[in-house]
PDB file of C-alpha atoms and ligand atoms in Angstrom:
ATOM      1  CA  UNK A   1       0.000   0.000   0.000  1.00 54.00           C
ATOM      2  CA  UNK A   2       1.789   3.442  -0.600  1.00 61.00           C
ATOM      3  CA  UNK A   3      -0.609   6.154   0.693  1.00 75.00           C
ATOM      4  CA  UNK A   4       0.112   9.420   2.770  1.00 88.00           C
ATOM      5  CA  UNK A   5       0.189  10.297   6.156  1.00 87.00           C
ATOM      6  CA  UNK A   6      -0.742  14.390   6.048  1.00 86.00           C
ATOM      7  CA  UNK A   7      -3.103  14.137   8.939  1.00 95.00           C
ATOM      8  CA  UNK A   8      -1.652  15.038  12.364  1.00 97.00           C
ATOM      9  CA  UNK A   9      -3.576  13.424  14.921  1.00 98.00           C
ATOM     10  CA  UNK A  10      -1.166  14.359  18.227  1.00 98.00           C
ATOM     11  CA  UNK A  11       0.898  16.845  17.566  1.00 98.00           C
ATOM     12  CA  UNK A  12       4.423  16.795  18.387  1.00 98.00           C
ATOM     13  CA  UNK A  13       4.044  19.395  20.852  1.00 98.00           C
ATOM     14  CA  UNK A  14       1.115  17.684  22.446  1.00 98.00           C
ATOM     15  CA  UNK A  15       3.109  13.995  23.091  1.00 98.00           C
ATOM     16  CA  UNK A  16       6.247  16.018  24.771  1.00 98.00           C
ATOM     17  CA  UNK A  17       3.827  17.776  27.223  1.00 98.00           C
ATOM     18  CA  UNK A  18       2.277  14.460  28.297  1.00 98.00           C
ATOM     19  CA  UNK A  19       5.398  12.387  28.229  1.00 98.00           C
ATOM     20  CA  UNK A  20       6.912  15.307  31.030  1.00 98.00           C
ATOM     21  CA  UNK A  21       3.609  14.633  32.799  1.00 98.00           C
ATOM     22  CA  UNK A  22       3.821  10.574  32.302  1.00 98.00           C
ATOM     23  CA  UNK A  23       7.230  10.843  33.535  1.00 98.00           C
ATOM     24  CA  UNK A  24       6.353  13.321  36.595  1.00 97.00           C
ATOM     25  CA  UNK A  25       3.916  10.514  38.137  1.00 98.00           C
ATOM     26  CA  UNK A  26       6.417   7.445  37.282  1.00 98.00           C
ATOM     27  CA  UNK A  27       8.987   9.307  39.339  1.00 96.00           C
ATOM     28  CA  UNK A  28       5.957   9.600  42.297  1.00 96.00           C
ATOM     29  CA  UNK A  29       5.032   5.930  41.792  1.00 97.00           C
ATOM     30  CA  UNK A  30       8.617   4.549  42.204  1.00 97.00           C
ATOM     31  CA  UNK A  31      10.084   6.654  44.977  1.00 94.00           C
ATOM     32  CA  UNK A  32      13.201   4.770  45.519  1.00 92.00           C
ATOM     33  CA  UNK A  33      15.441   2.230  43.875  1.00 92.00           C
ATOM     34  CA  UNK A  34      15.764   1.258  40.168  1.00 97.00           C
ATOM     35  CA  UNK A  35      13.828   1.536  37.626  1.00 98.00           C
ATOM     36  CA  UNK A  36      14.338  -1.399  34.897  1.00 98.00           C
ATOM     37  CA  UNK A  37      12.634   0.213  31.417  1.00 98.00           C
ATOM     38  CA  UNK A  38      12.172  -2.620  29.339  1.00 98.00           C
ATOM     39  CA  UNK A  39      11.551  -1.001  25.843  1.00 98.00           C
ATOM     40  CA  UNK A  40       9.770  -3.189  23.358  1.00 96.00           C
ATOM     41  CA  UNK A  41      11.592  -2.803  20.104  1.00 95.00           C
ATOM     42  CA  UNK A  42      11.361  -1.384  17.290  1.00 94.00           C
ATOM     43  CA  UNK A  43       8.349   1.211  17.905  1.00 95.00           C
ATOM     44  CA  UNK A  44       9.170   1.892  21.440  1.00 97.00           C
ATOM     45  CA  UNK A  45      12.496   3.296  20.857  1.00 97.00           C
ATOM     46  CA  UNK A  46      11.720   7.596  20.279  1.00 98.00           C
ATOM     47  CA  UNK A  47       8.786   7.346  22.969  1.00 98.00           C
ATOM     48  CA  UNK A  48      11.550   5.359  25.386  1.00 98.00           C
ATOM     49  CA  UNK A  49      14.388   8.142  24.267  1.00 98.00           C
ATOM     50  CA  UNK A  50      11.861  11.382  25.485  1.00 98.00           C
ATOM     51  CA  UNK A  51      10.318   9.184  28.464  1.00 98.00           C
ATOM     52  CA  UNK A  52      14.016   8.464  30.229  1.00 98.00           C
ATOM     53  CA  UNK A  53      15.468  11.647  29.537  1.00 97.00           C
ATOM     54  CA  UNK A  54      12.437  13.114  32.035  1.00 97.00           C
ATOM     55  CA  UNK A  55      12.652  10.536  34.978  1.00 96.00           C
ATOM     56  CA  UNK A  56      16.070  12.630  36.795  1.00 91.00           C
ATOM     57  CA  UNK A  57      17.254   9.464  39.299  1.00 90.00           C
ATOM     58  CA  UNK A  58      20.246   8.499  37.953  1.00 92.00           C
ATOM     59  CA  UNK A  59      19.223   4.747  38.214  1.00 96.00           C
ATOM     60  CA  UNK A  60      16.863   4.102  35.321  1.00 97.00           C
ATOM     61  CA  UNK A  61      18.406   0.786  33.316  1.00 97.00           C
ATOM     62  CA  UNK A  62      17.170   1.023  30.142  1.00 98.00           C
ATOM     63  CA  UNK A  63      16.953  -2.576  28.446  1.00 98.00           C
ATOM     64  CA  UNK A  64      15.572  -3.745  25.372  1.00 98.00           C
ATOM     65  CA  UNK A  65      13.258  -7.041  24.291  1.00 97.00           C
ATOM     66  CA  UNK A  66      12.255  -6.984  20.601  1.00 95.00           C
ATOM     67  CA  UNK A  67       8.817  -8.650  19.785  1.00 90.00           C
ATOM     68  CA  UNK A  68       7.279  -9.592  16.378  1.00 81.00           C
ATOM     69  CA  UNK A  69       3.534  -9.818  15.431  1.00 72.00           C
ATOM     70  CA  UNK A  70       2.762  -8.126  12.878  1.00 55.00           C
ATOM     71  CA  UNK A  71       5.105  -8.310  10.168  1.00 51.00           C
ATOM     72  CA  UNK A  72       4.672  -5.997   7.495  1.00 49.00           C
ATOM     73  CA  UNK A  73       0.643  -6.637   7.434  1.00 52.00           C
ATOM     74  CA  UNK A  74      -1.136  -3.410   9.483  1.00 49.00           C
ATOM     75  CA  UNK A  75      -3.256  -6.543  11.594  1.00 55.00           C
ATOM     76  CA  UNK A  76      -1.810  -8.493  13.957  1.00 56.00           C
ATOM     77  CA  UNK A  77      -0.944 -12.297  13.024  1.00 56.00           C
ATOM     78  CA  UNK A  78      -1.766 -12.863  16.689  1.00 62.00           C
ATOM     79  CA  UNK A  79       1.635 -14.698  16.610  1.00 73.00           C
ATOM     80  CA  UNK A  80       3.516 -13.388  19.383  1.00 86.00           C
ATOM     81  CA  UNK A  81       7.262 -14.384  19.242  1.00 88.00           C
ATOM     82  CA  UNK A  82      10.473 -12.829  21.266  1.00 93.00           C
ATOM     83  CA  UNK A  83      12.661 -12.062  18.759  1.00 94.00           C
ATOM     84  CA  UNK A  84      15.488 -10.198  21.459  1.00 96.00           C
ATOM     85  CA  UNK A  85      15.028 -11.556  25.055  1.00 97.00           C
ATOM     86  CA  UNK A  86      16.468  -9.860  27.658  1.00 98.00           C
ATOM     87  CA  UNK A  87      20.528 -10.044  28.678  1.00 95.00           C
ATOM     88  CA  UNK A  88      19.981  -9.028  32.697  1.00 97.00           C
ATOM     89  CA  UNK A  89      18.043 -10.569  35.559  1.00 98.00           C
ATOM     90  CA  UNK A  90      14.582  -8.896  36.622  1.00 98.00           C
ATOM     91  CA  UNK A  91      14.920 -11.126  39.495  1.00 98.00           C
ATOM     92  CA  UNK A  92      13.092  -8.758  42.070  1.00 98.00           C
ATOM     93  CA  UNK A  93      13.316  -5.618  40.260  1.00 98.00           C
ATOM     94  CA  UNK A  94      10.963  -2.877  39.611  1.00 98.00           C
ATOM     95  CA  UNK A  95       9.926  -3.041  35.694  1.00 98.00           C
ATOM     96  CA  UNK A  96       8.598  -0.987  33.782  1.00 98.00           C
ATOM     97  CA  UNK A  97       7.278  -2.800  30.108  1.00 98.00           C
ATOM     98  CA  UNK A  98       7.323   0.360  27.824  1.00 98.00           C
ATOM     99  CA  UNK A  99       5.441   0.149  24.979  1.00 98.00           C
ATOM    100  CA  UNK A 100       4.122   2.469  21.453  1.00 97.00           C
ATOM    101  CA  UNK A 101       0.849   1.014  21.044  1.00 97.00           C
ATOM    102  CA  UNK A 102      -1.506  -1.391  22.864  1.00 96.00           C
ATOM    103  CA  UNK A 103      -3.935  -2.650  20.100  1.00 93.00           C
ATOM    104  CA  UNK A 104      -5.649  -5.976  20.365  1.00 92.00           C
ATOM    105  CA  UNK A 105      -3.435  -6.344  23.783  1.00 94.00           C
ATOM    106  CA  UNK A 106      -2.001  -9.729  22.395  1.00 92.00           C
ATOM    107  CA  UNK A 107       1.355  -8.828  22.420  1.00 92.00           C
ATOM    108  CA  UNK A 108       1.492  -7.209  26.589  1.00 94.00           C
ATOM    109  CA  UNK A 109      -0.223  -9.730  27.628  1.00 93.00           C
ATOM    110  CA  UNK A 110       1.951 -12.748  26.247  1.00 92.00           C
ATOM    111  CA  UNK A 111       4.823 -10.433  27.708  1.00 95.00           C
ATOM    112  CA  UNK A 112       3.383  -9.594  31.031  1.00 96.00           C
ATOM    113  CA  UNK A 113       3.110 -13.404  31.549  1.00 94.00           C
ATOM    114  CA  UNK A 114       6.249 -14.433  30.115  1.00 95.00           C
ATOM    115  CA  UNK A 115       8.339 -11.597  32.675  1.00 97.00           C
ATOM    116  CA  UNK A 116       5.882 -12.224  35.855  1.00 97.00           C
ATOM    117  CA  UNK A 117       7.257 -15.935  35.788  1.00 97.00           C
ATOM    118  CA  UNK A 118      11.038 -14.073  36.085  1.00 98.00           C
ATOM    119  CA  UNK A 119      10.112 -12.734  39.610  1.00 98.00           C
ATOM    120  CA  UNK A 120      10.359  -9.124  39.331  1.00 98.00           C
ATOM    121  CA  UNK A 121       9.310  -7.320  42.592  1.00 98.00           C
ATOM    122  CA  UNK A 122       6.779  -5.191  40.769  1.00 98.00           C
ATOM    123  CA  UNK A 123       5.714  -5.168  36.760  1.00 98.00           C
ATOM    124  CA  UNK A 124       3.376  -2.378  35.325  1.00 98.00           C
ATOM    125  CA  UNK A 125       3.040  -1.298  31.603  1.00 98.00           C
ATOM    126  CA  UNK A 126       3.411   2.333  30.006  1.00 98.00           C
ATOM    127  CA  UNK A 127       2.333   2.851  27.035  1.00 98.00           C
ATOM    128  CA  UNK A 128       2.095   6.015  24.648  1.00 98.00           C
ATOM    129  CA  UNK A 129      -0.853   4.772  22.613  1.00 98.00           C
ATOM    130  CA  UNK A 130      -4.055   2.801  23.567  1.00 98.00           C
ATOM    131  CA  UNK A 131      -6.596   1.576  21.407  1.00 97.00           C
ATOM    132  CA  UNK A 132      -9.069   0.409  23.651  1.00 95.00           C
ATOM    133  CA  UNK A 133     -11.770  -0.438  20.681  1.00 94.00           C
ATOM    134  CA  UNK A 134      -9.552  -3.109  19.093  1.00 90.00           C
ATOM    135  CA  UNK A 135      -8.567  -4.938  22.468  1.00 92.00           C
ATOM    136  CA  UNK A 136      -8.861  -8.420  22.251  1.00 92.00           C
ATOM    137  CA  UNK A 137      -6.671  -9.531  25.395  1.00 92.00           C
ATOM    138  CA  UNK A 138      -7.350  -7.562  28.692  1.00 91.00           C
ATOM    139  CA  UNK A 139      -4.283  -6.519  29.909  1.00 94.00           C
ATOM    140  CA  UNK A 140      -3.662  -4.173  32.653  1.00 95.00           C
ATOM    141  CA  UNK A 141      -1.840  -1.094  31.542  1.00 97.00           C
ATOM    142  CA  UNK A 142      -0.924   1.562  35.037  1.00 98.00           C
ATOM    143  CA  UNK A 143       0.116   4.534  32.021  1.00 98.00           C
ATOM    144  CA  UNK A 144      -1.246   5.652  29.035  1.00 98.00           C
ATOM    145  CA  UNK A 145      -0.305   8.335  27.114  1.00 98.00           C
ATOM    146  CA  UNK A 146      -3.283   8.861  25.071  1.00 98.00           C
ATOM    147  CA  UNK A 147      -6.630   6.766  24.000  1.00 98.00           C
ATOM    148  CA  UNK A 148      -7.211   6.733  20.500  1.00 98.00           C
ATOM    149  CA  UNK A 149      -9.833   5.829  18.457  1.00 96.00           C
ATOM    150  CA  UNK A 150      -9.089   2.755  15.784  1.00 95.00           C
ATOM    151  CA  UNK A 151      -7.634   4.410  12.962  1.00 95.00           C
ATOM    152  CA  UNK A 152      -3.833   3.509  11.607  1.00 95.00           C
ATOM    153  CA  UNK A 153      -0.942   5.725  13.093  1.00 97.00           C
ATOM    154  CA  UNK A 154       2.472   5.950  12.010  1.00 97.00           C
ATOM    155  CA  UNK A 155       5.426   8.413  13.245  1.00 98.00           C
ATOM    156  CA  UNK A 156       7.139   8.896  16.682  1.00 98.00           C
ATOM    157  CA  UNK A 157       8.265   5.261  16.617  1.00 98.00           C
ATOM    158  CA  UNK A 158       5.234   3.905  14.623  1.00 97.00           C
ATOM    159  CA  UNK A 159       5.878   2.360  11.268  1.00 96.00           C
ATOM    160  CA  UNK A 160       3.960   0.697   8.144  1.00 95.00           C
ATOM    161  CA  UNK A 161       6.238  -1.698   6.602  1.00 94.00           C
ATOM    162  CA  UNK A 162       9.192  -0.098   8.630  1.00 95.00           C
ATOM    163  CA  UNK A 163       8.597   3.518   6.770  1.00 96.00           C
ATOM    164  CA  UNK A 164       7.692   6.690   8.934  1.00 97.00           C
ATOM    165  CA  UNK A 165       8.938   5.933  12.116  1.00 97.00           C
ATOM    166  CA  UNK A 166      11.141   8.935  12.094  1.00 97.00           C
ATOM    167  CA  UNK A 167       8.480  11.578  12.024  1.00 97.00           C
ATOM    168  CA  UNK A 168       7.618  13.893  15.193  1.00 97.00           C
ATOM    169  CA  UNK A 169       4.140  14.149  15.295  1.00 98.00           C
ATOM    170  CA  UNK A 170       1.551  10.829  15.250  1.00 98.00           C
ATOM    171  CA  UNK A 171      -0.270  10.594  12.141  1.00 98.00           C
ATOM    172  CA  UNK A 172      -3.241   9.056  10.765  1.00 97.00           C
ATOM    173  CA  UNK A 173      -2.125   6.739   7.285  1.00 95.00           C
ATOM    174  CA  UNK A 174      -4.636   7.068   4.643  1.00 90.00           C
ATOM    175  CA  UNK A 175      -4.727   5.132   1.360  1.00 81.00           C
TER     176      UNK A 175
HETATM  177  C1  PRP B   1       3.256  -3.041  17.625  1.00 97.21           C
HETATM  178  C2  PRP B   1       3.434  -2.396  18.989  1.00 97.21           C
HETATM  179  C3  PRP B   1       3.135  -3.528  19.919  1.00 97.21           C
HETATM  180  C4  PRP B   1       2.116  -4.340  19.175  1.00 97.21           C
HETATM  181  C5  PRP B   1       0.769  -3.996  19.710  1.00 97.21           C
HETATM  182  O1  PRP B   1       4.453  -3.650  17.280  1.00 97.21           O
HETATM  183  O2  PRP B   1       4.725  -1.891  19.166  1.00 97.21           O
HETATM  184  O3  PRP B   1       4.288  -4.298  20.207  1.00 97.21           O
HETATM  185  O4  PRP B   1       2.213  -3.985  17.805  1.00 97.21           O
HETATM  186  O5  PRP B   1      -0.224  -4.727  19.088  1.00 97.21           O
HETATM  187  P1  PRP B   1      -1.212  -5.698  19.856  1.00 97.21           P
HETATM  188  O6  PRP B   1      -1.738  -4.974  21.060  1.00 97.21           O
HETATM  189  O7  PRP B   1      -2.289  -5.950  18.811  1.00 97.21           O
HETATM  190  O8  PRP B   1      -0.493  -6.951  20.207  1.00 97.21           O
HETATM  191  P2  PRP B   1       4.806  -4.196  15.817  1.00 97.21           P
HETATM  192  O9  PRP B   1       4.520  -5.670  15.777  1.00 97.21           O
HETATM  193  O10 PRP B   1       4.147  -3.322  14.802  1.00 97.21           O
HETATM  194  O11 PRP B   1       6.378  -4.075  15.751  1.00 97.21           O
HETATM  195  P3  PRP B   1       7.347  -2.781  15.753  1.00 97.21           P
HETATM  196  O12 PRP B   1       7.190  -2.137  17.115  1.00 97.21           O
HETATM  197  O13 PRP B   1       8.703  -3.353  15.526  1.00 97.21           O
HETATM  198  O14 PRP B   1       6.897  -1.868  14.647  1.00 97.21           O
END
């Protein structure tokens, strides 16, 4: 599909006020002690960049899991496979799963299960985007940047078939 994505639905403006404001209560929620940011590659990564760069404790350890679903189709396969596991021990940590997009909820909540059986001393999910119309598999999310309604996004992370990631603002794709 090659269409265009002109439409701004959250401006860029708009996601760095509420990722201060996301990282503002995170830093109230986990008063002491390390944070472990597990960011969920690839779409994560800009979202995970702005999000750290707000929390000001020096201990935030910023790891990386990469997890593929989709492939280059804009539904999800419903295949969930790890693709990048994790190189350090949660082992009674405090995690924090960070995520672009929650969508059907497939994806978090295969990975909520598969890091609660490592033993970390809490787990909660951030994510930037929610879509709660599409969700398929409850899942339990503590942060959410904003609700939107089920239309397909790119930019700020969020690709079709690996194009657009790079741009600032969230847009809508059209055909
Ligand atoms: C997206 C997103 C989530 C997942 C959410 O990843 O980053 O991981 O889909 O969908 P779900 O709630 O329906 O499971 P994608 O597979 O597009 O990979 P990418 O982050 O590498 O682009």
């Amino acid at each position: 599909m090659s269409g265009s994505a002109d439409r701004i639905l959250i401006s860029s403006e708009q996601i760095q006020k509420r990722v201060r404001e996301m990282a503002a209560q995170i830093e109230q929620d986990y008063p002491e002690g390390p944070i472990y940011i597990v960011s969920i590659l690839k779409g994560a990564f800009i979202f995970v960049a702005d999000l750290v760069r707000e929390l000001k404790r020096p201990s935030v350890r910023i790891e990386f899991m990469a997890i593929s679903s989709y492939g280059n189709q804009k539904t999800s396969s419903g295949q969930v496979k790890v693709t990048r596991d994790l190189d350090v021990n949660i082992e009674g940590q405090q995690v924090l799963i960070v995520e672009d997009i929650i969508d059907s909820g497939v994806t978090l909540s295969y990975l909520k299960r598969l890091l609660e059986q490592r033993h970390p001393k809490s787990l909660a999910i951030a994510t930037l985007l929610d879509k709660p119309e599409r969700r398929l598999a409850p899942v339990d999310v503590k942060y959410i940047g904003f609700q939107i309604p089920d239309e397909f996004v790119v930019g700020y992370g969020l690709d079709y078939a690996e194009d657009y990631r790079n741009l600032g603002d969230i847009r809508v794709l059209t055909p």
